[in-house]
mmCIF file of C-alpha atoms in Angstrom:
data_model
loop_
_atom_site.group_PDB
_atom_site.id
_atom_site.type_symbol
_atom_site.label_atom_id
_atom_site.label_comp_id
_atom_site.label_asym_id
_atom_site.label_seq_id
_atom_site.Cartn_x
_atom_site.Cartn_y
_atom_site.Cartn_z
ATOM 1 C CA UNK A 1 -13.598 249.307 29.062
ATOM 2 C CA UNK A 2 -14.633 245.697 28.399
ATOM 3 C CA UNK A 3 -13.212 242.931 30.562
ATOM 4 C CA UNK A 4 -12.495 239.528 29.079
ATOM 5 C CA UNK A 5 -12.998 236.247 30.934
ATOM 6 C CA UNK A 6 -9.957 234.816 29.132
ATOM 7 C CA UNK A 7 -7.878 237.398 31.035
ATOM 8 C CA UNK A 8 -8.921 236.056 34.438
ATOM 9 C CA UNK A 9 -6.190 234.753 36.740
ATOM 10 C CA UNK A 10 -6.706 232.909 40.039
ATOM 11 C CA UNK A 11 -3.957 232.638 42.657
ATOM 12 C CA UNK A 12 -4.464 230.721 45.917
ATOM 13 C CA UNK A 13 -2.117 230.182 48.862
ATOM 14 C CA UNK A 14 -2.594 228.620 52.304
ATOM 15 C CA UNK A 15 -2.542 231.271 55.057
ATOM 16 C CA UNK A 16 -0.231 230.942 58.043
ATOM 17 C CA UNK A 17 -2.695 232.947 60.121
ATOM 18 C CA UNK A 18 -6.369 232.798 59.034
ATOM 19 C CA UNK A 19 -7.489 236.102 57.529
ATOM 20 C CA UNK A 20 -3.945 237.475 57.071
ATOM 21 C CA UNK A 21 -2.879 237.977 53.435
ATOM 22 C CA UNK A 22 -0.506 235.167 52.388
ATOM 23 C CA UNK A 23 0.529 237.094 49.216
ATOM 24 C CA UNK A 24 0.140 234.407 46.533
ATOM 25 C CA UNK A 25 2.305 234.775 43.424
ATOM 26 C CA UNK A 26 1.764 233.898 39.782
ATOM 27 C CA UNK A 27 4.923 231.794 39.706
ATOM 28 C CA UNK A 28 4.017 229.560 42.670
ATOM 29 C CA UNK A 29 0.271 229.762 43.321
ATOM 30 C CA UNK A 30 -1.585 230.053 40.009
ATOM 31 C CA UNK A 31 -4.595 227.795 39.496
ATOM 32 C CA UNK A 32 -5.771 226.408 36.136
ATOM 33 C CA UNK A 33 -9.548 226.836 36.229
ATOM 34 C CA UNK A 34 -12.701 226.635 34.166
ATOM 35 C CA UNK A 35 -16.348 227.542 34.694
ATOM 36 C CA UNK A 36 -15.696 230.478 37.037
ATOM 37 C CA UNK A 37 -18.348 232.609 38.729
ATOM 38 C CA UNK A 38 -17.636 235.604 40.946
ATOM 39 C CA UNK A 39 -20.024 237.173 43.416
ATOM 40 C CA UNK A 40 -18.230 240.359 44.496
ATOM 41 C CA UNK A 41 -20.504 240.988 47.472
ATOM 42 C CA UNK A 42 -22.825 238.730 49.419
ATOM 43 C CA UNK A 43 -24.420 240.651 52.238
ATOM 44 C CA UNK A 44 -27.290 240.128 54.600
ATOM 45 C CA UNK A 45 -28.935 243.403 55.494
ATOM 46 C CA UNK A 46 -30.229 243.860 59.035
ATOM 47 C CA UNK A 47 -33.341 246.044 59.425
ATOM 48 C CA UNK A 48 -33.300 248.563 62.278
ATOM 49 C CA UNK A 49 -37.086 248.651 62.725
ATOM 50 C CA UNK A 50 -36.954 251.663 65.026
ATOM 51 C CA UNK A 51 -40.116 253.546 65.939
ATOM 52 C CA UNK A 52 -40.163 257.189 64.908
ATOM 53 C CA UNK A 53 -42.857 259.849 65.118
ATOM 54 C CA UNK A 54 -43.181 260.207 61.338
ATOM 55 C CA UNK A 55 -43.876 258.146 58.222
ATOM 56 C CA UNK A 56 -41.102 256.294 56.457
ATOM 57 C CA UNK A 57 -39.119 253.145 56.773
ATOM 58 C CA UNK A 58 -35.993 252.599 58.779
ATOM 59 C CA UNK A 59 -32.700 252.069 57.033
ATOM 60 C CA UNK A 60 -30.981 248.715 56.893
ATOM 61 C CA UNK A 61 -27.445 248.055 58.074
ATOM 62 C CA UNK A 62 -25.023 245.717 56.359
ATOM 63 C CA UNK A 63 -24.641 242.566 58.459
ATOM 64 C CA UNK A 64 -22.487 239.674 57.295
ATOM 65 C CA UNK A 65 -20.641 240.586 54.123
ATOM 66 C CA UNK A 66 -18.302 238.338 52.181
ATOM 67 C CA UNK A 67 -17.029 237.566 48.691
ATOM 68 C CA UNK A 68 -17.619 234.312 46.859
ATOM 69 C CA UNK A 69 -15.819 232.673 43.951
ATOM 70 C CA UNK A 70 -16.609 229.325 42.338
ATOM 71 C CA UNK A 71 -14.657 227.436 39.714
ATOM 72 C CA UNK A 72 -13.740 223.964 38.462
ATOM 73 C CA UNK A 73 -10.289 222.374 38.436
ATOM 74 C CA UNK A 74 -9.364 219.299 36.401
ATOM 75 C CA UNK A 75 -8.298 216.271 38.450
ATOM 76 C CA UNK A 76 -4.886 214.966 37.528
ATOM 77 C CA UNK A 77 -1.964 213.741 39.578
ATOM 78 C CA UNK A 78 1.170 215.743 40.246
ATOM 79 C CA UNK A 79 3.277 213.886 37.705
ATOM 80 C CA UNK A 80 5.414 211.866 40.115
ATOM 81 C CA UNK A 81 4.518 209.572 42.995
ATOM 82 C CA UNK A 82 4.520 211.417 46.309
ATOM 83 C CA UNK A 83 4.340 214.905 44.788
ATOM 84 C CA UNK A 84 1.507 217.177 45.946
ATOM 85 C CA UNK A 85 -1.014 217.884 43.167
ATOM 86 C CA UNK A 86 -1.405 221.530 42.190
ATOM 87 C CA UNK A 87 -4.996 221.552 43.492
ATOM 88 C CA UNK A 88 -3.911 220.256 46.938
ATOM 89 C CA UNK A 89 -4.051 223.631 48.746
ATOM 90 C CA UNK A 90 -7.614 224.172 47.487
ATOM 91 C CA UNK A 91 -8.719 220.841 48.941
ATOM 92 C CA UNK A 92 -7.074 221.646 52.287
ATOM 93 C CA UNK A 93 -9.242 224.792 52.555
ATOM 94 C CA UNK A 94 -12.300 222.553 52.074
ATOM 95 C CA UNK A 95 -11.759 220.572 55.312
ATOM 96 C CA UNK A 96 -9.325 217.955 54.019
ATOM 97 C CA UNK A 97 -6.044 216.985 55.642
ATOM 98 C CA UNK A 98 -3.068 216.187 53.431
ATOM 99 C CA UNK A 99 -0.827 213.184 54.162
ATOM 100 C CA UNK A 100 2.416 212.952 52.185
ATOM 101 C CA UNK A 101 4.363 209.697 51.916
ATOM 102 C CA UNK A 102 7.465 211.040 50.129
ATOM 103 C CA UNK A 103 8.116 209.274 46.839
ATOM 104 C CA UNK A 104 5.033 207.066 47.294
ATOM 105 C CA UNK A 105 1.709 208.910 47.538
ATOM 106 C CA UNK A 106 -0.302 211.902 48.714
ATOM 107 C CA UNK A 107 -3.663 211.297 50.369
ATOM 108 C CA UNK A 108 -6.556 213.501 51.500
ATOM 109 C CA UNK A 109 -8.857 212.775 54.439
ATOM 110 C CA UNK A 110 -11.863 214.825 55.621
ATOM 111 C CA UNK A 111 -11.324 216.628 58.947
ATOM 112 C CA UNK A 112 -13.460 218.730 61.264
ATOM 113 C CA UNK A 113 -10.669 220.583 63.105
ATOM 114 C CA UNK A 114 -7.529 222.343 61.952
ATOM 115 C CA UNK A 115 -9.115 223.426 58.669
ATOM 116 C CA UNK A 116 -6.787 225.643 56.640
ATOM 117 C CA UNK A 117 -7.754 228.924 55.008
ATOM 118 C CA UNK A 118 -6.592 230.535 51.774
ATOM 119 C CA UNK A 119 -5.775 233.928 50.434
ATOM 120 C CA UNK A 120 -7.313 233.975 46.966
ATOM 121 C CA UNK A 121 -6.441 236.669 44.461
ATOM 122 C CA UNK A 122 -8.535 236.843 41.341
ATOM 123 C CA UNK A 123 -7.505 239.195 38.623
ATOM 124 C CA UNK A 124 -10.427 240.373 36.542
ATOM 125 C CA UNK A 125 -8.574 241.671 33.469
ATOM 126 C CA UNK A 126 -6.620 244.377 35.295
ATOM 127 C CA UNK A 127 -8.563 244.566 38.552
ATOM 128 C CA UNK A 128 -7.288 242.575 41.543
ATOM 129 C CA UNK A 129 -9.845 241.312 44.073
ATOM 130 C CA UNK A 130 -8.626 239.512 47.177
ATOM 131 C CA UNK A 131 -10.410 237.095 49.495
ATOM 132 C CA UNK A 132 -8.890 236.572 52.923
ATOM 133 C CA UNK A 133 -9.571 233.665 55.254
ATOM 134 C CA UNK A 134 -11.275 231.820 52.396
ATOM 135 C CA UNK A 135 -12.742 228.423 53.141
ATOM 136 C CA UNK A 136 -14.984 226.418 50.924
ATOM 137 C CA UNK A 137 -16.744 223.345 49.723
ATOM 138 C CA UNK A 138 -15.872 220.915 46.975
ATOM 139 C CA UNK A 139 -17.880 218.549 44.804
ATOM 140 C CA UNK A 140 -16.252 215.696 42.918
ATOM 141 C CA UNK A 141 -17.524 215.315 39.349
ATOM 142 C CA UNK A 142 -16.544 212.193 37.438
ATOM 143 C CA UNK A 143 -18.690 210.998 34.537
ATOM 144 C CA UNK A 144 -17.907 208.416 31.888
ATOM 145 C CA UNK A 145 -16.460 210.041 28.773
ATOM 146 C CA UNK A 146 -15.638 213.318 30.547
ATOM 147 C CA UNK A 147 -12.710 214.930 32.342
ATOM 148 C CA UNK A 148 -12.904 214.448 36.121
ATOM 149 C CA UNK A 149 -13.227 217.795 37.894
ATOM 150 C CA UNK A 150 -13.322 219.287 41.360
ATOM 151 C CA UNK A 151 -15.959 222.011 41.674
ATOM 152 C CA UNK A 152 -14.939 224.509 44.352
ATOM 153 C CA UNK A 153 -16.932 227.264 46.034
ATOM 154 C CA UNK A 154 -14.990 229.601 48.345
ATOM 155 C CA UNK A 155 -16.191 232.367 50.619
ATOM 156 C CA UNK A 156 -13.879 234.878 52.260
ATOM 157 C CA UNK A 157 -13.513 238.330 53.714
ATOM 158 C CA UNK A 158 -13.111 241.242 51.334
ATOM 159 C CA UNK A 159 -9.408 242.083 51.178
ATOM 160 C CA UNK A 160 -10.031 245.034 48.884
ATOM 161 C CA UNK A 161 -9.784 245.801 45.189
ATOM 162 C CA UNK A 162 -6.807 247.281 43.385
ATOM 163 C CA UNK A 163 -6.097 248.197 39.797
ATOM 164 C CA UNK A 164 -3.246 245.836 38.885
ATOM 165 C CA UNK A 165 -1.921 244.175 35.771
ATOM 166 C CA UNK A 166 -2.380 240.420 35.603
ATOM 167 C CA UNK A 167 0.725 238.592 36.810
ATOM 168 C CA UNK A 168 2.694 236.145 34.708
ATOM 169 C CA UNK A 169 1.608 232.683 35.762
ATOM 170 C CA UNK A 170 3.241 229.274 35.844
ATOM 171 C CA UNK A 171 0.790 226.425 35.339
ATOM 172 C CA UNK A 172 3.267 223.592 34.702
ATOM 173 C CA UNK A 173 2.201 221.837 37.944
ATOM 174 C CA UNK A 174 -1.183 221.130 36.371
ATOM 175 C CA UNK A 175 -0.998 217.887 34.432
ATOM 176 C CA UNK A 176 -3.196 216.886 31.486
ATOM 177 C CA UNK A 177 -6.017 214.843 33.026
ATOM 178 C CA UNK A 178 -7.220 211.486 31.716
ATOM 179 C CA UNK A 179 -10.820 211.121 30.627
ATOM 180 C CA UNK A 180 -12.953 208.559 32.391
#
């Protein structure tokens, strides 16, 4: 059965305890994305290199194994002063701290401690993959005549795969961005 990229859904929610499934929902944690790439398994194999009394190579064991997902998110405010933008949780999992001045502004500052982690669900047209303890990097892309975007790359532990219908999503928190 063919899978369609247009049927991809990303959900992301800050974890209370790193590596423990935060159970993101389509109604509260959906992310409006573009330019997505999924690497379902990154693994570094570790050679055994044992000496045996016969010809043949030694097997390799799986060392570090993790999942990776990259995507872009358009940069736009939350719609009202002091409201958290929909992409805020993603930035917090990329070593940024969030400061909210209610009714005035929301600011982000780089940090090196207390970095949050995410549970990321990505639905691949009927197949649910989950990343646990996901942390990442972000690049800010802003060029004249284009839409400003945040380019995220997240790595996390494999939380398993399940056959599951895509959830209904609410994307109203994502505002239409201005062009530069």
